Coordinates of C-alpha atoms and ligand atoms in Angstrom, one line a residue:
X1 CA -41.6 46.4 31.9
X2 CA -39.8 44.6 29.2
X3 CA -40.2 40.8 29.2
X4 CA -36.8 39.0 29.0
X5 CA -35.8 35.5 28.3
X6 CA -35.6 33.0 31.1
X7 CA -32.3 32.9 33.1
X8 CA -29.9 30.5 31.5
X9 CA -31.8 30.3 28.2
X10 CA -30.6 32.2 25.2
X11 CA -31.8 33.4 21.8
X12 CA -29.6 32.5 18.8
X13 CA -29.6 35.4 16.4
X14 CA -28.9 35.3 12.7
X15 CA -25.2 36.0 13.0
X16 CA -25.0 32.9 15.2
X17 CA -27.5 30.6 13.5
X18 CA -25.4 30.8 10.4
X19 CA -22.4 29.2 12.2
X20 CA -24.7 26.7 13.8
X21 CA -26.3 25.6 10.6
X22 CA -22.9 25.1 9.0
X23 CA -21.8 22.9 11.9
X24 CA -25.1 21.0 11.9
X25 CA -24.8 20.3 8.2
X26 CA -21.2 18.9 8.7
X27 CA -22.5 16.7 11.6
X28 CA -25.4 15.4 9.5
X29 CA -23.1 14.3 6.7
X30 CA -20.5 13.0 9.2
X31 CA -23.0 10.7 11.0
X32 CA -24.5 9.7 7.7
X33 CA -21.3 8.4 6.2
X34 CA -20.8 6.4 9.4
X35 CA -24.2 4.7 8.8
X36 CA -26.0 6.5 11.6
X37 CA -29.7 7.5 11.0
X38 CA -31.2 10.6 12.6
X39 CA -33.8 10.2 15.3
X40 CA -36.0 13.1 16.6
X41 CA -37.8 12.4 19.9
X42 CA -40.2 14.8 21.8
X43 CA -38.8 17.4 24.1
X44 CA -41.1 16.2 26.9
X45 CA -41.2 12.6 28.3
X46 CA -42.7 11.0 31.4
X47 CA -40.7 11.9 34.5
X48 CA -40.3 8.2 35.4
X49 CA -38.2 7.6 32.3
X50 CA -35.4 9.8 33.5
X51 CA -35.7 8.8 37.1
X52 CA -35.4 5.2 36.2
X53 CA -32.6 5.7 33.6
X54 CA -30.4 8.4 35.0
X55 CA -30.7 7.4 38.7
X56 CA -32.5 8.8 41.8
X57 CA -29.3 10.0 43.5
X58 CA -27.8 11.9 40.5
X59 CA -27.6 15.7 40.4
X60 CA -29.7 15.7 37.3
X61 CA -32.7 13.9 38.9
X62 CA -32.4 15.4 42.4
X63 CA -32.1 19.0 41.5
X64 CA -31.9 19.8 37.8
X65 CA -35.0 18.5 36.0
X66 CA -37.8 20.8 34.9
X67 CA -40.7 18.5 35.9
X68 CA -44.3 19.3 36.5
X69 CA -47.8 17.7 36.7
X70 CA -49.7 18.0 33.5
X71 CA -53.4 19.0 33.6
X72 CA -54.4 15.4 33.5
X73 CA -52.2 14.5 36.4
X74 CA -49.3 12.9 34.4
X75 CA -45.8 13.7 35.7
X76 CA -43.8 15.0 32.8
X77 CA -40.3 16.4 32.3
X78 CA -38.4 18.5 29.8
X79 CA -35.6 16.1 28.7
X80 CA -32.3 16.7 30.5
X81 CA -30.5 14.4 28.0
X82 CA -31.4 12.3 24.9
X83 CA -30.1 8.8 25.6
X84 CA -33.2 7.9 27.7
X85 CA -35.7 9.1 25.1
X86 CA -33.7 7.4 22.3
X87 CA -33.7 4.1 24.1
X88 CA -37.4 4.5 24.9
X89 CA -38.1 5.1 21.2
X90 CA -35.8 2.1 20.2
X91 CA -38.0 -0.2 22.4
X92 CA -41.3 1.4 21.5
X93 CA -40.7 1.0 17.8
X94 CA -39.0 -2.4 17.9
X95 CA -36.1 -1.0 16.0
X96 CA -34.0 -4.1 16.7
X97 CA -36.2 -6.0 14.3
X98 CA -35.0 -3.8 11.4
X99 CA -31.3 -4.2 12.2
X100 CA -29.2 -6.3 14.6
X101 CA -27.1 -3.2 15.1
X102 CA -29.1 0.0 15.4
X103 CA -27.1 3.2 14.9
X104 CA -28.9 6.4 15.7
X105 CA -27.8 10.0 16.0
X106 CA -29.6 13.2 17.2
X107 CA -29.2 16.9 17.4
X108 CA -31.7 18.6 19.8
X109 CA -32.4 20.7 22.9
X110 CA -31.9 19.5 26.5
X111 CA -32.9 21.3 29.7
X112 CA -31.1 21.2 33.1
X113 CA -31.7 23.7 35.9
X114 CA -28.1 24.2 36.7
X115 CA -26.3 27.4 37.9
X116 CA -25.7 29.3 34.6
X117 CA -22.2 30.2 33.7
X118 CA -20.0 30.4 30.6
X119 CA -20.5 27.1 28.7
X120 CA -23.4 26.1 31.0
X121 CA -27.0 26.9 30.1
X122 CA -30.4 25.8 31.4
X123 CA -31.5 25.1 27.8
X124 CA -28.7 23.8 25.6
X125 CA -28.3 21.7 22.6
X126 CA -26.8 18.2 22.3
X127 CA -25.7 16.1 19.4
X128 CA -24.8 12.5 19.9
X129 CA -25.0 8.9 18.8
X130 CA -26.4 5.7 20.3
X131 CA -25.1 2.4 18.8
X132 CA -27.5 -0.3 20.1
X133 CA -26.8 -4.0 19.5
X134 CA -23.1 -4.8 19.7
X135 CA -21.3 -5.7 22.9
X136 CA -17.9 -5.8 21.2
X137 CA -14.9 -3.5 21.8
X138 CA -14.8 -2.5 18.1
X139 CA -18.1 -0.7 18.6
X140 CA -16.6 1.2 21.6
X141 CA -13.6 2.1 19.4
X142 CA -15.9 3.3 16.6
X143 CA -18.0 5.5 18.9
X144 CA -15.1 7.0 20.8
X145 CA -13.0 7.7 17.7
X146 CA -16.0 9.2 15.9
X147 CA -16.4 11.7 18.8
X148 CA -12.7 12.5 18.8
X149 CA -12.6 12.9 15.0
X150 CA -15.4 15.5 15.0
X151 CA -13.4 17.8 17.1
X152 CA -10.2 17.1 15.2
X153 CA -11.9 17.6 11.8
X154 CA -13.3 21.0 13.1
X155 CA -9.8 22.1 14.1
X156 CA -10.3 22.2 17.9
X157 CA -7.0 22.4 19.7
X158 CA -5.7 21.0 23.0
X159 CA -8.1 18.0 23.0
X160 CA -7.9 15.5 25.8
X161 CA -9.7 12.2 25.5
X162 CA -10.0 10.3 28.8
X163 CA -11.3 6.8 29.1
X164 CA -12.1 4.4 31.9
X165 CA -14.0 1.2 32.6
X166 CA -16.5 0.9 35.5
X167 CA -17.2 -2.8 34.7
X168 CA -20.5 -4.6 35.1
X169 CA -23.0 -3.8 37.8
X170 CA -21.5 -6.7 39.8
X171 CA -18.0 -5.2 39.6
X172 CA -19.4 -1.8 40.4
X173 CA -21.0 -3.2 43.5
X174 CA -17.8 -4.9 44.6
X175 CA -15.8 -1.7 44.1
X176 CA -18.4 0.4 45.9
X177 CA -18.0 -1.7 49.0
X178 CA -14.2 -1.3 48.9
X179 CA -14.5 2.4 48.2
X180 CA -16.8 2.8 51.2
X181 CA -14.3 1.0 53.4
X182 CA -11.5 3.3 52.2
X183 CA -13.7 6.5 52.7
X184 CA -14.9 5.4 56.1
X185 CA -11.7 6.7 57.7
X186 CA -12.3 10.1 56.1
X187 CA -16.0 10.3 56.9
X188 CA -15.6 13.5 59.1
X189 CA -13.8 15.3 56.2
X190 CA -16.5 14.6 53.6
X191 CA -18.9 17.4 52.5
X192 CA -22.6 16.9 53.3
X193 CA -23.4 15.9 49.8
X194 CA -20.7 13.3 49.7
X195 CA -21.8 12.0 53.1
X196 CA -25.2 11.4 51.5
X197 CA -23.7 9.8 48.5
X198 CA -21.5 7.6 50.7
X199 CA -24.8 6.0 51.9
X200 CA -26.6 5.8 48.6
X201 CA -24.1 5.9 45.7
X202 CA -20.5 6.1 46.8
X203 CA -19.1 6.0 43.2
X204 CA -20.5 9.5 42.7
X205 CA -18.0 10.8 45.2
X206 CA -15.3 10.1 42.6
X207 CA -16.9 12.9 40.6
X208 CA -16.3 15.5 43.3
X209 CA -15.1 19.0 42.5
X210 CA -14.1 19.7 46.1
X211 CA -10.3 20.2 46.3
X212 CA -9.9 18.4 49.7
X213 CA -12.0 15.5 48.6
X214 CA -10.1 15.2 45.3
X215 CA -6.9 14.7 47.5
X216 CA -8.7 12.0 49.5
X217 CA -9.9 10.3 46.3
X218 CA -6.3 10.2 44.9
X219 CA -5.5 7.5 47.4
X220 CA -8.7 5.5 46.8
X221 CA -8.5 2.0 45.3
X222 CA -8.8 1.9 41.5
X223 CA -12.0 0.6 39.9
X224 CA -9.9 -1.1 37.3
X225 CA -8.6 -3.5 39.9
X226 CA -12.1 -4.8 40.5
X227 CA -13.0 -5.7 36.9
X228 CA -13.4 -9.3 35.9
X229 CA -10.9 -10.9 33.5
X230 CA -13.4 -10.5 30.6
X231 CA -14.1 -6.8 31.5
X232 CA -10.5 -6.0 31.7
X233 CA -9.8 -7.7 28.4
X234 CA -12.7 -5.7 26.8
X235 CA -11.1 -2.5 28.1
X236 CA -7.6 -3.5 26.9
X237 CA -9.0 -4.3 23.5
X238 CA -10.7 -0.9 23.2
X239 CA -7.4 0.7 24.0
X240 CA -5.6 -1.5 21.4
X241 CA -8.1 -0.4 18.8
X242 CA -7.8 3.2 19.7
X243 CA -4.0 2.9 19.4
X244 CA -4.4 1.4 16.0
X245 CA -6.7 4.2 14.9
X246 CA -4.3 6.8 16.2
X247 CA -6.8 8.2 18.6
X248 CA -4.8 9.5 21.6
X249 CA -6.2 9.0 25.1
X250 CA -5.4 9.0 28.8
X251 CA -6.9 6.5 31.3
X252 CA -8.5 8.2 34.3
X253 CA -9.6 5.6 36.9
X254 CA -11.8 8.3 38.5
X255 CA -14.0 8.8 35.4
X256 CA -17.4 7.4 36.5
X257 CA -19.6 10.1 34.9
X258 CA -22.6 11.7 36.4
X259 CA -25.3 9.3 35.2
X260 CA -26.0 5.9 36.7
X261 CA -26.6 3.9 33.6
X262 CA -23.0 3.3 32.6
X263 CA -21.4 -0.1 32.5
X264 CA -17.8 -0.9 31.2
X265 CA -16.3 1.8 29.0
X266 CA -16.8 5.5 29.9
X267 CA -15.1 8.4 28.2
X268 CA -15.0 12.2 28.0
X269 CA -13.3 14.7 25.7
X270 CA -12.1 18.0 27.1
X271 CA -10.4 21.1 25.9
X272 CA -8.8 23.9 27.8
X273 CA -9.9 26.5 25.3
X274 CA -13.5 27.1 26.5
X275 CA -13.0 27.9 30.2
X276 CA -13.9 26.0 33.3
X277 CA -16.8 24.0 31.7
X278 CA -14.3 22.1 29.7
X279 CA -16.2 18.9 28.9
X280 CA -16.9 18.9 25.2
X281 CA -18.6 15.5 25.2
X282 CA -19.1 12.4 27.3
X283 CA -20.4 8.9 26.9
X284 CA -20.0 5.3 27.5
X285 CA -21.5 1.8 27.5
X286 CA -24.9 1.1 29.0
X287 CA -25.4 -2.6 28.6
X288 CA -28.3 -3.0 31.0
X289 CA -30.4 0.0 30.0
X290 CA -32.5 -1.5 27.2
X291 CA -33.6 -4.3 29.4
X292 CA -34.1 -2.1 32.4
X293 CA -36.6 -0.1 30.3
X294 CA -38.6 -3.2 29.4
X295 CA -36.7 -4.2 26.2
X296 CA -34.6 -7.3 25.4
X297 CA -31.1 -7.5 27.0
X298 CA -29.3 -5.6 24.3
X299 CA -26.0 -3.9 24.9
X300 CA -25.3 -0.3 23.7
X301 CA -22.8 2.6 23.8
X302 CA -23.1 6.2 22.8
X303 CA -22.0 9.8 23.5
X304 CA -23.5 13.2 23.7
X305 CA -21.8 16.6 23.1
X306 CA -22.8 20.2 23.9
X307 CA -23.4 22.2 20.7
X308 CA -22.8 25.5 22.5
X309 CA -19.4 24.3 23.7
X310 CA -18.4 23.1 20.3
X311 CA -19.4 26.5 18.7
X312 CA -17.5 28.3 21.4
X313 CA -14.4 26.2 20.8
X314 CA -14.6 26.8 17.1
X315 CA -15.3 30.5 16.9
X316 CA -14.5 32.0 20.3
X317 CA -16.7 35.1 20.3
X318 CA -16.1 35.9 16.6
X319 CA -19.0 36.8 14.4
X320 CA -19.2 35.4 10.9
X321 CA -18.8 38.2 8.3
X322 CA -21.6 38.8 5.9
X323 CA -21.0 38.6 2.2
X324 CA -23.4 39.3 -0.7
X325 CA -22.9 39.1 -4.5
X326 CA -24.8 42.2 -5.5
X327 CA -26.4 45.3 -3.8
X328 CA -28.9 47.3 -5.8
X329 CA -29.1 51.0 -5.0
X330 CA -32.2 52.8 -6.0
X331 CA -33.8 56.3 -5.6
X332 CA -37.3 57.3 -6.4
X333 CA -40.5 55.3 -7.0
X334 CA -39.7 54.0 -10.5
X335 CA -36.2 53.1 -9.6
X336 CA -37.4 51.2 -6.6
X337 CA -39.9 49.3 -8.8
X338 CA -37.1 48.3 -11.2
X339 CA -34.7 47.4 -8.3
X340 CA -37.3 45.1 -6.8
X341 CA -37.7 43.4 -10.2
X342 CA -34.0 43.0 -10.7
X343 CA -33.5 41.6 -7.2
X344 CA -36.3 39.1 -7.8
X345 CA -34.8 37.9 -11.2
X346 CA -31.3 37.6 -9.8
X347 CA -32.6 35.5 -6.8
X348 CA -35.2 33.3 -8.5
X349 CA -33.6 32.8 -11.9
X350 CA -29.9 32.8 -10.9
X351 CA -29.8 32.1 -7.2
X352 CA -27.6 35.1 -6.6
X353 CA -27.3 36.6 -3.1
X354 CA -28.6 40.1 -3.6
X355 CA -29.8 42.9 -1.3
X356 CA -31.5 46.3 -1.6
X357 CA -32.4 48.9 0.9
X358 CA -36.1 49.0 1.8
X359 CA -36.1 52.1 4.0
X360 CA -35.6 54.7 1.3
X361 CA -32.2 55.7 2.7
X362 CA -29.9 58.2 1.0
X363 CA -27.6 56.9 -1.8
X364 CA -24.7 57.5 0.6
X365 CA -26.2 55.3 3.2
X366 CA -27.1 52.6 0.6
X367 CA -23.4 52.6 -0.5
X368 CA -22.3 52.2 3.1
X369 CA -24.6 49.2 3.4
X370 CA -23.2 47.6 0.2
X371 CA -19.6 48.1 1.6
X372 CA -20.5 46.6 4.9
X373 CA -22.0 43.5 3.2
X374 CA -18.8 43.2 1.1
X375 CA -20.9 43.3 -2.1
X376 CA -18.9 42.2 -5.2
X377 CA -21.1 44.4 -7.5
X378 CA -23.5 47.3 -7.0
X379 CA -26.2 48.3 -9.4
X380 CA -27.1 52.0 -9.3
X381 CA -30.6 53.1 -10.5
X382 CA -31.4 56.8 -9.9
X383 CA -34.0 59.0 -11.6
X384 CA -31.6 59.9 -14.4
X385 CA -30.9 56.2 -15.1
X386 CA -34.6 55.3 -15.1
X387 CA -35.3 58.1 -17.6
X388 CA -32.6 56.7 -19.8
X389 CA -33.8 53.2 -19.2
X390 CA -30.4 52.0 -17.9
X391 CA -28.7 51.0 -14.7
X392 CA -25.0 51.4 -13.8
X393 CA -23.2 48.2 -12.8
X394 CA -20.1 48.9 -10.7
X395 CA -17.4 46.2 -10.0
X396 CA -16.5 47.0 -6.4
X397 CA -13.0 45.4 -6.6
X398 CA -11.8 47.2 -9.8
X399 CA -14.1 50.2 -9.6
X400 CA -15.0 49.7 -13.3
X401 CA -18.5 50.9 -14.2
X402 CA -20.7 50.1 -17.2
X403 CA -24.2 51.3 -18.3
X404 CA -26.6 48.5 -19.1
X405 CA -30.2 48.5 -20.3
X406 CA -32.5 48.0 -17.3
X407 CA -34.2 44.8 -18.6
X408 CA -30.9 43.1 -19.3
X409 CA -29.1 43.8 -16.1
X410 CA -29.7 40.3 -14.6
X411 CA -28.0 38.8 -17.7
X412 CA -24.8 40.5 -16.9
X413 CA -24.7 38.7 -13.6
X414 CA -25.3 35.4 -15.3
X415 CA -21.9 35.9 -16.9
X416 CA -20.4 37.4 -13.7
X417 CA -21.4 34.4 -11.5
X418 CA -20.2 31.9 -14.1
X419 CA -16.7 33.4 -14.1
Ligands
HAM501 P1 -23.5 14.5 29.8 O1 -22.1 14.3 30.2 O2 -24.5 14.8 30.9 O3 -23.9 13.1 29.1 O4 -23.7 15.6 28.7 C1 -23.0 15.5 27.5 C2 -22.4 16.9 27.1 O5 -23.5 17.8 27.1 C3 -21.4 17.5 28.1 O6 -20.1 17.0 27.9 C4 -21.6 19.0 27.7 O7 -20.8 19.3 26.6 C5 -23.0 19.1 27.4 N1 -23.8 19.7 28.5 C6 -24.3 19.1 29.6 N2 -24.9 19.9 30.4 C7 -24.8 21.1 29.8 C8 -25.3 22.5 30.2 N3 -26.0 22.7 31.3 N4 -25.0 23.5 29.3 C9 -24.3 23.3 28.2 N5 -23.8 22.1 27.8 C10 -24.1 21.0 28.6 C11 -25.2 12.8 28.6 O8 -26.0 13.7 28.5 C12 -25.3 11.4 28.2 N6 -26.7 11.2 27.6 C13 -24.3 11.0 27.1 C14 -24.4 9.7 26.6 C15 -25.0 9.3 25.4 N7 -24.0 8.5 27.1 C16 -24.3 7.5 26.4 N8 -24.9 8.0 25.3

């Protein structure tokens, strides 16, 4: 019996990792020019971190976490997201001492035991930022526009940025009460899961995917009407900054997001080009989280984005074409020995991307490989050539051939690669 990978978890093969690495490199420089430093936290954390941060009634905590008891009795969990670990590390290492405004970014794996489908895996990769220290709307505008600019810069089409404000915990509590009042007249129409949420966390009902419930929600009071004057002014200022930055957005009063830590601004970026799992990224403010985890009362905002969804939006199912500079064809022991030496020189002395066949294939098959790899040049070394101490260099675009002494072949590519 063959052993296969776990459901919802995938291998990334060389034709995919190439794309990934390119995107990761772009992200590293993008975050760096914005003054964000990279943080790498462990894949496993104490279960209580996520329970406390994400919320006991959320889907993630109730049914999606990979949690188990370690041999020493500790309850541990594969991280379902990276905000909680980042804030834990921020507090643990007193990062606020180094800088009043701590700007961090990450690229790493996350794990959620969801039903797998296109764009939804059980192991996936997130990149994101956490800006910890500023309570001001300019920080919101920076984080939101950064997220938007990444997708624009990478040429993703049909982007929709939606924003909302859920206010402080006090405003959320006031609103929850009103929402419950409104929903009470529909209680027999609510699904079992919403009935449970009605008791424990009514705001989560706004996130429903159930068509009948969406209709009910449309008539619900707006959370924006329950914000304090200051909270509303903060939200308006965020909108003014986004307008000034030319970052287009729609306000969606139902955007409460699936994690409990949000206060004030929330946002999501979607696209219709990747199927039903259309959320490219999501984020928002979490002004109470640092304190809730034992740190000082420090406000923060951030976002996280799915790498797989970004890669899908960029490339569809396209595979990147391979391209090499030189392919060395060889036949016979002496020719192979010379080919190995030439490849080594071209790579180590000149950094040229060069291949040769290591399976003793026929010349015809080696030429096929060179064509498939779009080689600019091939070097041909057969027995005749070895006897004459030469190799043939063929320019694949013009078809021109020249005979060159074996020990000087690499020098020809020095010139070729300089051209
Ligand atoms: P989230 O909305 O749960 O937020 O996840 C952010 C993004 O991760 C989603 O928009 C999606 O692109 C991707 N994602 C989530 N689950 C999956 C999955 N099962 N398969 C593939 N991609 C997935 C957070 O995680 C928050 N920590 C964001 C945040 C950062 N808020 C403040 N700072």
